[in-house]
Coordinates of C-alpha atoms in Angstrom, one line a residue:
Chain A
X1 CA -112.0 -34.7 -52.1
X2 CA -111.0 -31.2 -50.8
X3 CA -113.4 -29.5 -52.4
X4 CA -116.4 -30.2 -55.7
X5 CA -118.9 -28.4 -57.8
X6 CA -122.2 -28.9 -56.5
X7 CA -125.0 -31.2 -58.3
X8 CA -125.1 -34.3 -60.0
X9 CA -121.5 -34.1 -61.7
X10 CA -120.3 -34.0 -58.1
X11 CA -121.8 -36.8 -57.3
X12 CA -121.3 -39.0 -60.4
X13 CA -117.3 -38.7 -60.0
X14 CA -117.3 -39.4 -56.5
X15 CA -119.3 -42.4 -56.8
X16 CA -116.6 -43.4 -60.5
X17 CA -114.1 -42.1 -57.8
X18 CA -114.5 -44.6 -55.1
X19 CA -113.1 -47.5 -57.3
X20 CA -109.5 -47.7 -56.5
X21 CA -108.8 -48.9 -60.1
X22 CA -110.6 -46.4 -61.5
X23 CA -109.1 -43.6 -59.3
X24 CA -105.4 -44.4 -60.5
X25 CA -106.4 -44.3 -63.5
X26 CA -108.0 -40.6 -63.5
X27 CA -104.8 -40.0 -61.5
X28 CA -102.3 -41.4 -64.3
X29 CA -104.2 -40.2 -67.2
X30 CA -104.1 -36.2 -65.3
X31 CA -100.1 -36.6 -64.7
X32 CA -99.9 -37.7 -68.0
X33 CA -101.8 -34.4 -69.7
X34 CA -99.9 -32.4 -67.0
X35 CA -96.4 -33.2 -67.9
X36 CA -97.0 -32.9 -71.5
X37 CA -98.3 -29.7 -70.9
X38 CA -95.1 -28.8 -68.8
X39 CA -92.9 -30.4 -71.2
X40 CA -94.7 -28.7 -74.0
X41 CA -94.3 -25.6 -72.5
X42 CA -90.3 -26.1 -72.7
X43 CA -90.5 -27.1 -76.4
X44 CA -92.1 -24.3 -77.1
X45 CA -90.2 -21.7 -75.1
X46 CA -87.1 -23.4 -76.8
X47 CA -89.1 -23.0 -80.2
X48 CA -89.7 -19.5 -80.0
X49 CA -85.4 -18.9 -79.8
X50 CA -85.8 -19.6 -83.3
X51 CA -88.6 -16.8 -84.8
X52 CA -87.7 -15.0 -87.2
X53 CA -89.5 -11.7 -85.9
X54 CA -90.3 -10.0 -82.0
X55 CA -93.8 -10.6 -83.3
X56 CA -93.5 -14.2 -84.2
X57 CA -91.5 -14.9 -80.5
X58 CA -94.4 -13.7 -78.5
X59 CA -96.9 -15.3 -80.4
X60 CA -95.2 -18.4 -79.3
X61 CA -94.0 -17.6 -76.0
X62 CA -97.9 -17.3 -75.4
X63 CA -98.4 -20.5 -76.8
X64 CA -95.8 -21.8 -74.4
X65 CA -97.8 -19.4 -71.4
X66 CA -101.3 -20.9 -72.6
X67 CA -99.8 -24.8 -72.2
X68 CA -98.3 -23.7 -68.7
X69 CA -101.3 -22.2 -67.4
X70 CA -103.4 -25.8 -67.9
X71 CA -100.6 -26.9 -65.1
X72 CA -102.3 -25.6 -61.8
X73 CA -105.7 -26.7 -62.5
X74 CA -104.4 -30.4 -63.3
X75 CA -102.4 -30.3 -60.2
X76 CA -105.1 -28.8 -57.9
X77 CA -107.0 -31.4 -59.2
X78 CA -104.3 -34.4 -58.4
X79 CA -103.8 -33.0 -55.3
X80 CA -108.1 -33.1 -54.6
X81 CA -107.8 -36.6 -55.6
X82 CA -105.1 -37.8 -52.7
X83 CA -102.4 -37.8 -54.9
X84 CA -98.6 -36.0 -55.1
X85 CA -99.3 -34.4 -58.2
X86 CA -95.5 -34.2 -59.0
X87 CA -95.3 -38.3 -58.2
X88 CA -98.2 -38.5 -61.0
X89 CA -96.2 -36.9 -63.5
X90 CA -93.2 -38.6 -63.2
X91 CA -93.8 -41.7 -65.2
X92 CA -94.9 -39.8 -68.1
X93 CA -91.6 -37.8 -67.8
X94 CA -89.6 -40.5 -70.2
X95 CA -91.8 -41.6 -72.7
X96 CA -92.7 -37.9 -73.2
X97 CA -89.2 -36.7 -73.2
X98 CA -88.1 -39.3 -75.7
X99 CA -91.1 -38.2 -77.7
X100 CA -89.6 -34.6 -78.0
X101 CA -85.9 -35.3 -78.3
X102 CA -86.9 -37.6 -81.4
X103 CA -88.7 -34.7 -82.8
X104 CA -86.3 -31.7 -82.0
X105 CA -87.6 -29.5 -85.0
X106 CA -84.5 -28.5 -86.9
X107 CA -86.0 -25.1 -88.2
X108 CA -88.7 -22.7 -87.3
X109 CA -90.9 -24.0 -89.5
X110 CA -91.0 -27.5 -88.0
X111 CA -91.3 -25.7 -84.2
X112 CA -94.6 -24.4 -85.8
X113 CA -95.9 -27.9 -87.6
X114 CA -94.9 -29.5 -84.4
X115 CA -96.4 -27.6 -82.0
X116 CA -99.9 -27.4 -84.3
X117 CA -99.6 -31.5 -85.2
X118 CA -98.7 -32.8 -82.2
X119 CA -100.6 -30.8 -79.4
X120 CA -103.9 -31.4 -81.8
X121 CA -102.8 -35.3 -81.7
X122 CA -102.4 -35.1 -77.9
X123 CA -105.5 -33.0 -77.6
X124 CA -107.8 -35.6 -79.9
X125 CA -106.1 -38.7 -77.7
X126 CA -106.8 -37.4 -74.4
X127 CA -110.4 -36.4 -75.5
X128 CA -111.1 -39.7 -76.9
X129 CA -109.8 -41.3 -73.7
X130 CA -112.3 -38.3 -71.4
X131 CA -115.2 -39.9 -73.5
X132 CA -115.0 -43.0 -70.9
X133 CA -114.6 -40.8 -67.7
X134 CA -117.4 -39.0 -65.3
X135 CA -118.4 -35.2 -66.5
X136 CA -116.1 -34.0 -64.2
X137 CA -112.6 -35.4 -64.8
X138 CA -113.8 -34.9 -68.5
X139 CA -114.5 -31.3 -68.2
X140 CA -111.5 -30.9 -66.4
X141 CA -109.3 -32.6 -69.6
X142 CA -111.4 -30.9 -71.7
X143 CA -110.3 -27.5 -71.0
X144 CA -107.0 -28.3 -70.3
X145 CA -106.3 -28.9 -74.3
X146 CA -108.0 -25.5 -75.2
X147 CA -105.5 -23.9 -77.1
X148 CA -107.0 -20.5 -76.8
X149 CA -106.9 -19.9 -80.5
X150 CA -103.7 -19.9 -81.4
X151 CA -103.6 -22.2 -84.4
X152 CA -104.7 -19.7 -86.7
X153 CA -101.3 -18.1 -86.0
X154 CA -99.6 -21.6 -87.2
X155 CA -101.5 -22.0 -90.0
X156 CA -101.3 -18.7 -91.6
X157 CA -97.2 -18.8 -91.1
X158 CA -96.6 -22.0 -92.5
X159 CA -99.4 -21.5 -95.4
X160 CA -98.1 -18.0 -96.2
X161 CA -93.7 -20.0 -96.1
X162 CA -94.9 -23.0 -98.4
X163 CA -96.6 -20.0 -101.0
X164 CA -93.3 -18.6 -100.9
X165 CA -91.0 -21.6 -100.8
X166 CA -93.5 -24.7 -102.2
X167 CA -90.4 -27.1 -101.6
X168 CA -90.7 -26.4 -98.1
X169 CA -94.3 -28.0 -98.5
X170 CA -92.6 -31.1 -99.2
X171 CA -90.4 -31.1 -96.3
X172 CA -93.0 -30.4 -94.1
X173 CA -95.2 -32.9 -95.0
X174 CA -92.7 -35.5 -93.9
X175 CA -92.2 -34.0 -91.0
X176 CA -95.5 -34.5 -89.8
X177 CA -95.6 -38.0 -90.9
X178 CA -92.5 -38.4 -88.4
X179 CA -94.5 -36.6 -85.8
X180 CA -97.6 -38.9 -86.0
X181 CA -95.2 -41.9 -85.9
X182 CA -93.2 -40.7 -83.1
X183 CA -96.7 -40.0 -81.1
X184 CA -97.8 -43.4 -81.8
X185 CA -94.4 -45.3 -81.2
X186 CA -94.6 -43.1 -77.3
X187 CA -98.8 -43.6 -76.8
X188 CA -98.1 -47.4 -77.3
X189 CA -94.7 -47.5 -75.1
X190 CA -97.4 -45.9 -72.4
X191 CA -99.7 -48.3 -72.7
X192 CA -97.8 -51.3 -72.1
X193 CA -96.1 -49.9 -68.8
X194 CA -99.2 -47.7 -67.2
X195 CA -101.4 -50.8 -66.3
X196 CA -104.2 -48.4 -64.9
X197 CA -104.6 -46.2 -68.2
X198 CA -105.1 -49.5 -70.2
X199 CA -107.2 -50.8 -67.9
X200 CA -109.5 -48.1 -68.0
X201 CA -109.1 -48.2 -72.0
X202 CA -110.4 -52.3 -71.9
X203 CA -112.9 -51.1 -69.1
X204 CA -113.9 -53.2 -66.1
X205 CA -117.2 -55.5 -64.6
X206 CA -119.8 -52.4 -64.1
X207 CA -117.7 -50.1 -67.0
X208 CA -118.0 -50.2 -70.1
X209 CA -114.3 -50.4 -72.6
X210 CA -112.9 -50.6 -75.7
X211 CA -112.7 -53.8 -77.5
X212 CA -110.1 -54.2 -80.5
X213 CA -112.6 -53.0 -83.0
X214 CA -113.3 -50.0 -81.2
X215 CA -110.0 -49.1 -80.3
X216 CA -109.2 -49.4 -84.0
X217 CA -112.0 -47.1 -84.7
X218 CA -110.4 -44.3 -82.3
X219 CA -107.0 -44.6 -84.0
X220 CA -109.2 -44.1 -87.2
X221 CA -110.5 -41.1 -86.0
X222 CA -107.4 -39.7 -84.6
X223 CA -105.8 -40.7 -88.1
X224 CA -108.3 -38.3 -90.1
X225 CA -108.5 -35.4 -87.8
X226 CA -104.4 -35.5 -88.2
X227 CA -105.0 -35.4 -92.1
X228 CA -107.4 -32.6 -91.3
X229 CA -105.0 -30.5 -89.4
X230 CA -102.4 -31.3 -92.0
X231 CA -104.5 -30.4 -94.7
X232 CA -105.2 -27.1 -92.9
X233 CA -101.7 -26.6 -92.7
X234 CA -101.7 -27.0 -96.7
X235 CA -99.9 -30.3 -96.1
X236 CA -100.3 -33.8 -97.2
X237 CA -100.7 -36.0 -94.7
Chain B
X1 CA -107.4 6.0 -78.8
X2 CA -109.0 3.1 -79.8
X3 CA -110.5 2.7 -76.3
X4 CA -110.4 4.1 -72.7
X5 CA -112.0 3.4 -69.3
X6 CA -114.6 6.4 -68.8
X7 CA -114.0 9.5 -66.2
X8 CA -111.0 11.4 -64.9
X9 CA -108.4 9.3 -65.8
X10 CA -108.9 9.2 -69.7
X11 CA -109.2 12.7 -70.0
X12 CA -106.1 13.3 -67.9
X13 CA -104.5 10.8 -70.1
X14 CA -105.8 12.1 -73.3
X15 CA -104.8 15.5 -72.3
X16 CA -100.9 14.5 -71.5
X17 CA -100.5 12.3 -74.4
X18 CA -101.5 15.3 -76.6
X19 CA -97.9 16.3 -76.2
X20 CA -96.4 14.2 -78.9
X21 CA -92.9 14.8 -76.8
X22 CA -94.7 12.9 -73.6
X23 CA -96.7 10.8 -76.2
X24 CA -92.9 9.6 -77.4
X25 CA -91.4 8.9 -73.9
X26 CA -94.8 6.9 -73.0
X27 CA -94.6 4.5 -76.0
X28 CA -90.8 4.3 -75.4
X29 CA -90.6 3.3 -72.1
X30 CA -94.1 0.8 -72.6
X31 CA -91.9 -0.4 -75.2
X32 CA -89.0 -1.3 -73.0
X33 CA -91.2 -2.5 -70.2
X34 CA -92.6 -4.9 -73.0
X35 CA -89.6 -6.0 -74.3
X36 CA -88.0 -6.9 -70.8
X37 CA -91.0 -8.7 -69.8
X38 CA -90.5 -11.3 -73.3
X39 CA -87.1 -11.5 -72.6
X40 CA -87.8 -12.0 -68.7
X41 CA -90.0 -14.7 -69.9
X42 CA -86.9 -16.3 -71.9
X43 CA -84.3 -16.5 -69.1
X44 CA -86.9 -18.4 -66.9
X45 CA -87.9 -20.6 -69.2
X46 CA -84.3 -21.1 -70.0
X47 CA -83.7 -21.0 -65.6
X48 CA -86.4 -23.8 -65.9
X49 CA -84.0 -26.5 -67.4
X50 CA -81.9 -26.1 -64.1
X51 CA -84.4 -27.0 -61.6
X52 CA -83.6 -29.7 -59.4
X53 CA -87.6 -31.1 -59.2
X54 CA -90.5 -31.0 -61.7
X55 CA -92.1 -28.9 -58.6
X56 CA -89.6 -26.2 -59.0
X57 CA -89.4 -26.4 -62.6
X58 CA -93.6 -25.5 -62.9
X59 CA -92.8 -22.6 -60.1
X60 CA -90.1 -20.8 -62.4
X61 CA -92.4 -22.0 -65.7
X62 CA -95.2 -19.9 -64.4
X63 CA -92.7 -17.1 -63.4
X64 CA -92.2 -17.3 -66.8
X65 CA -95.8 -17.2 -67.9
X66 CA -96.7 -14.5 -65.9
X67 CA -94.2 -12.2 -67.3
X68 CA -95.6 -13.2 -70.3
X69 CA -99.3 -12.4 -69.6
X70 CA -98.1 -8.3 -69.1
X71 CA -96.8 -8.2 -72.5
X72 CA -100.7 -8.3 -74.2
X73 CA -101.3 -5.2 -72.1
X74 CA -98.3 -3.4 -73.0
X75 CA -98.7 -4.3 -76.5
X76 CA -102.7 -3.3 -76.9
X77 CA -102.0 -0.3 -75.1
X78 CA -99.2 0.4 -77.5
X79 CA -101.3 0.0 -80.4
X80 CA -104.0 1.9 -78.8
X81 CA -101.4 4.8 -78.5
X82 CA -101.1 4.8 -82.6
X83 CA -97.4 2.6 -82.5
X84 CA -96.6 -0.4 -83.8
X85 CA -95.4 -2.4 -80.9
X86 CA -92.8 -4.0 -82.0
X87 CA -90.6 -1.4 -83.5
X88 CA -91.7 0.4 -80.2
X89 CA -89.5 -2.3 -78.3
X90 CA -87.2 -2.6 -80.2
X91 CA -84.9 0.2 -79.3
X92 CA -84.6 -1.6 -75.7
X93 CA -83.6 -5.1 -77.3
X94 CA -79.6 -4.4 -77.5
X95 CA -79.3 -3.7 -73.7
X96 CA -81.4 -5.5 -72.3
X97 CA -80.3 -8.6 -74.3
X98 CA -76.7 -7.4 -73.3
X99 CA -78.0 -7.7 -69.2
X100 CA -78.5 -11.3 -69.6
X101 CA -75.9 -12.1 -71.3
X102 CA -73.9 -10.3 -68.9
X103 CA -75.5 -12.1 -66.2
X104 CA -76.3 -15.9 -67.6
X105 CA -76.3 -17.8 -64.3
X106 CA -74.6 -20.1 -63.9
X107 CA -76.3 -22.6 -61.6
X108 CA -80.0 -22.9 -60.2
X109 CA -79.5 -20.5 -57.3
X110 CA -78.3 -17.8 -59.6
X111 CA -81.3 -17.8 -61.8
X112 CA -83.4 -17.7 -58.8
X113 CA -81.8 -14.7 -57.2
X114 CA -81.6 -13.2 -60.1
X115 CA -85.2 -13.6 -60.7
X116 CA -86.2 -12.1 -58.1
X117 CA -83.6 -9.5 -57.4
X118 CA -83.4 -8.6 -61.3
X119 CA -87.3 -8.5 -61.7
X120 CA -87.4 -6.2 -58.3
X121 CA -84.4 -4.0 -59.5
X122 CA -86.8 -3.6 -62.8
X123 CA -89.9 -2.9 -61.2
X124 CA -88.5 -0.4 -58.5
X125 CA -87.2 1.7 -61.5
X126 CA -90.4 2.0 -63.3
X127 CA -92.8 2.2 -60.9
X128 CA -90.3 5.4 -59.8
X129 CA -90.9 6.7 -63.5
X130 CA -94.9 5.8 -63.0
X131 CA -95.0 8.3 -60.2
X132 CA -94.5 11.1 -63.0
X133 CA -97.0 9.6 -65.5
X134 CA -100.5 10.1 -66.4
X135 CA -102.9 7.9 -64.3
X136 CA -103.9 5.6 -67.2
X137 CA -100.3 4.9 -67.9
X138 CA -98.9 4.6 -64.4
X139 CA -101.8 1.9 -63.7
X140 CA -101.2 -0.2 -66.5
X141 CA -97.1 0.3 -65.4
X142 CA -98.0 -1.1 -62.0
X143 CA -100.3 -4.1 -63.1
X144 CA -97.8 -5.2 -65.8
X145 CA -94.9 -5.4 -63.0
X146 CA -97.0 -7.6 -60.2
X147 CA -95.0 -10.9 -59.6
X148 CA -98.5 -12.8 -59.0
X149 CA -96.6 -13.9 -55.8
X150 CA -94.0 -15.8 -56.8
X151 CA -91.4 -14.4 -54.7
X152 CA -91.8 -16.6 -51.1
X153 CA -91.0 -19.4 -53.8
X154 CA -87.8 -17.6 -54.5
X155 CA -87.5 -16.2 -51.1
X156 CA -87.8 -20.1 -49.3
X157 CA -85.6 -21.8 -51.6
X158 CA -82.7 -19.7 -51.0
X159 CA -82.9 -19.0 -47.5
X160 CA -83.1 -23.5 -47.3
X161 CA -80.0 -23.6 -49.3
X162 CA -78.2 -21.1 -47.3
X163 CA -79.0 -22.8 -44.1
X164 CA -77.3 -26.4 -45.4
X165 CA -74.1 -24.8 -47.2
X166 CA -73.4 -21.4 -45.6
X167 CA -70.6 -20.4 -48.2
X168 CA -73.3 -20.1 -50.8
X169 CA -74.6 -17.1 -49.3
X170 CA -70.9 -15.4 -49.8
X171 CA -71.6 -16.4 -53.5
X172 CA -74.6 -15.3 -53.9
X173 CA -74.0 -11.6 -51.9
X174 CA -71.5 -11.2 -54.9
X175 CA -74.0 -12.4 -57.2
X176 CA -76.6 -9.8 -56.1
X177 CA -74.0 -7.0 -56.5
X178 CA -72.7 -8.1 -59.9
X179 CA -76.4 -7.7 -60.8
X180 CA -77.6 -4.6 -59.5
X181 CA -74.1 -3.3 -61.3
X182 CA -75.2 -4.9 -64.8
X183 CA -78.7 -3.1 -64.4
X184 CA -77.1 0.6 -63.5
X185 CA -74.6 -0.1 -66.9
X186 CA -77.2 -0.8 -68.9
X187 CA -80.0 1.5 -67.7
X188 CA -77.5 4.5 -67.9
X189 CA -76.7 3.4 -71.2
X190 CA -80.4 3.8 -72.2
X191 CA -81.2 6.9 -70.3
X192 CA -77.7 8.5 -72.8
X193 CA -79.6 6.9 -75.7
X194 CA -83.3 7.3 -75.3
X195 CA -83.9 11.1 -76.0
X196 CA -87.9 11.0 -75.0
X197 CA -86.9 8.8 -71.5
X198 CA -84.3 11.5 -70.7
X199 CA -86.8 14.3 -71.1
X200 CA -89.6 12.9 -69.5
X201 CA -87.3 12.4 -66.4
X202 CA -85.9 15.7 -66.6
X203 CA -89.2 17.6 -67.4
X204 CA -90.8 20.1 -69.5
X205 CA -92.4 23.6 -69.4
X206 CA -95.8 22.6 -68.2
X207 CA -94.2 19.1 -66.3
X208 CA -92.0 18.7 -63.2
X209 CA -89.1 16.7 -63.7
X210 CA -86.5 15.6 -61.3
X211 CA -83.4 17.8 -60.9
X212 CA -80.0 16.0 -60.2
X213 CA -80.8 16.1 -56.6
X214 CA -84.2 14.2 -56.8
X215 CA -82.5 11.7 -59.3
X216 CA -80.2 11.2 -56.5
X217 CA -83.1 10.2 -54.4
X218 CA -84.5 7.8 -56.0
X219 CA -81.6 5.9 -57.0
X220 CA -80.9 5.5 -53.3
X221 CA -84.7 4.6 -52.9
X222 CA -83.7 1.8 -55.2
X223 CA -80.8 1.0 -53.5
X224 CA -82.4 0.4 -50.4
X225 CA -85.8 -1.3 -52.2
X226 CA -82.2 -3.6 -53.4
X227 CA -80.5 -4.3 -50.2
X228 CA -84.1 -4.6 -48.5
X229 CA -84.0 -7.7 -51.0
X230 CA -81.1 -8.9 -50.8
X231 CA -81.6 -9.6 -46.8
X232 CA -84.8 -11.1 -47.5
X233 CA -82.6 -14.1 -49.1
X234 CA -80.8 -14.0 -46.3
X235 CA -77.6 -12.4 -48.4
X236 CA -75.6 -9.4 -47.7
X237 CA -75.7 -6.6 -50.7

């Protein structure tokens, strides 16, 4: 490692970091967060062609600025660990692209659902996974899904559009069913292909994992803070 | 004013901006600095898609983002000034919109010159305004142009193209001309159009302003800032 905070957290990852299994791992699962967060950047970039006002474009665009700026610390950070950062993102670059040419929103309104609903998916995945991982590589994820308050933009915009147009309610709704199974139909596709991330999910010898039952429990979880967020949205979930 | 740093500056500011003429021309041209940053911000997001790696792609994406980040300057100071931000940009909207459309390039190499010859041609022309400004304003003018030192990203890339397919460079001289052409067009259009720019160039009672002569100048600063440019990425101008 180039370079590390000093104290125990130091310490703690190096030693998590000196298992070759567990290093790819850390490695996959940081490409992974890092693409999305270059991908969502495009999405959302493209998103903001459709606002309806100046206001409305920047408000997005910043969004867009917010998910891009995540980038260098996740790449520093790959590049710490030994690895090409850009070579760690690349196998995420498919399942993540299919993800967001399934769910091209059609609409401002859908741009907005989307990028509330599925970064907040993304975000409660990765942090469920960072729960397993030394304080450092956690911290690191951790703060790489703040979203630096920008929700409260989406939800008074769509909140404010289904007051005025309750049909569009409706519509959204659905739409945010697709998104959850579109997310879920990607995360599993992942799975299967990136042996390291699901090896770190089923744990190893000295590490604890995930059984069935608690990897049930996390989909649970992730299930009811989407109907949270939906709800928030003034959507059924 | 909402809020000010203490000392000379704000009361030199306070003191200009009590003439509501200056006051105007302030707000405008923060306006139209704002607005070309958003829509700076759009053509490299949109340059993005062309990148040839996932490296390149995150080096135009945080182009991108930091033309963003000025924009929450521009816009608080806007609203500290008593307008609504916005409508303050909006005036600028038409030609600058009309400037990318007029020069959409057409491969990666275009976007990238024009990134950097485009963003320089911009900058060089307002921080030539600054100089007449109140302190307060001409410092905000100057932070909200910085290119957070993305141009040796611009600047390498070029030159490496060049160097393996010489008749590039021939392209991308006419290129550079094309686009220091679009910007003259469209800046003289706003200088005919923008009463409070025109003034605050040309003076007042109590203000220098620059006589035909000194306008003279500094358009051949600029030219010279251009073609200073231009031979930086290896291309004639």
């Amino acid at each position: 490692m180039a370079e590390s905070p000093a104290g125990e957290p130091r310490e703690e990852a190096s030693l998590a970091l000196e298992d070759p299994i567990y290093r790819e791992a850390v490695i996959d699962l940081l490409g992974a967060i890092a693409y999305g967060e270059i991908s969502a950047f495009e999405r959302l970039a493209e998103d903001a062609k459709l606002s309806p006002t100046l206001e409305d474009k920047v408000a997005i665009a910043t969004m867009a600025a917010t998910e891009l700026g995540h980038v260098t610390l996740l790449r520093d950070r790959l590049a710490d660990l030994g690895a090409d950062p850009y070579a760690a993102m690349a196998p995420f670059r498919e399942p993540i692209d299919l993800f967001h040419a399934h769910t091209a929103p059609s609409d401002w309104y859908e741009g907005l659902v989307k990028a509330y609903v599925g970064d907040g998916l993304a975000a409660d995945f990765y942090r469920e996974i960072a729960a397993y991982l030394d304080v450092r590589t956690r911290d690191l994820i951790i703060a790489s899904l703040s979203d630096a308050g920008h929700s409260q933009f989406v939800i008074d915009r769509v909140r404010r559009a289904i007051a005025e147009d309750p049909r569009l309610g409706g519509r959204l709704a659905l739409w945010g069913r697709r998104l959850m199974g579109e997310a879920l139909t990607q995360a599993q596709r992942v799975a299967a292909e990136r042996e390291p991330l699901s090896a770190l999910l089923a744990g190893g010898v000295d590490r604890p994992g995930l059984d069935l039952a608690a990897i049930g429990r996390m989909f649970a979880r992730i299930t009811e803070l989407h109907a949270a967020r939906m709800l928030e949205l003034g959507l059924d979930s």
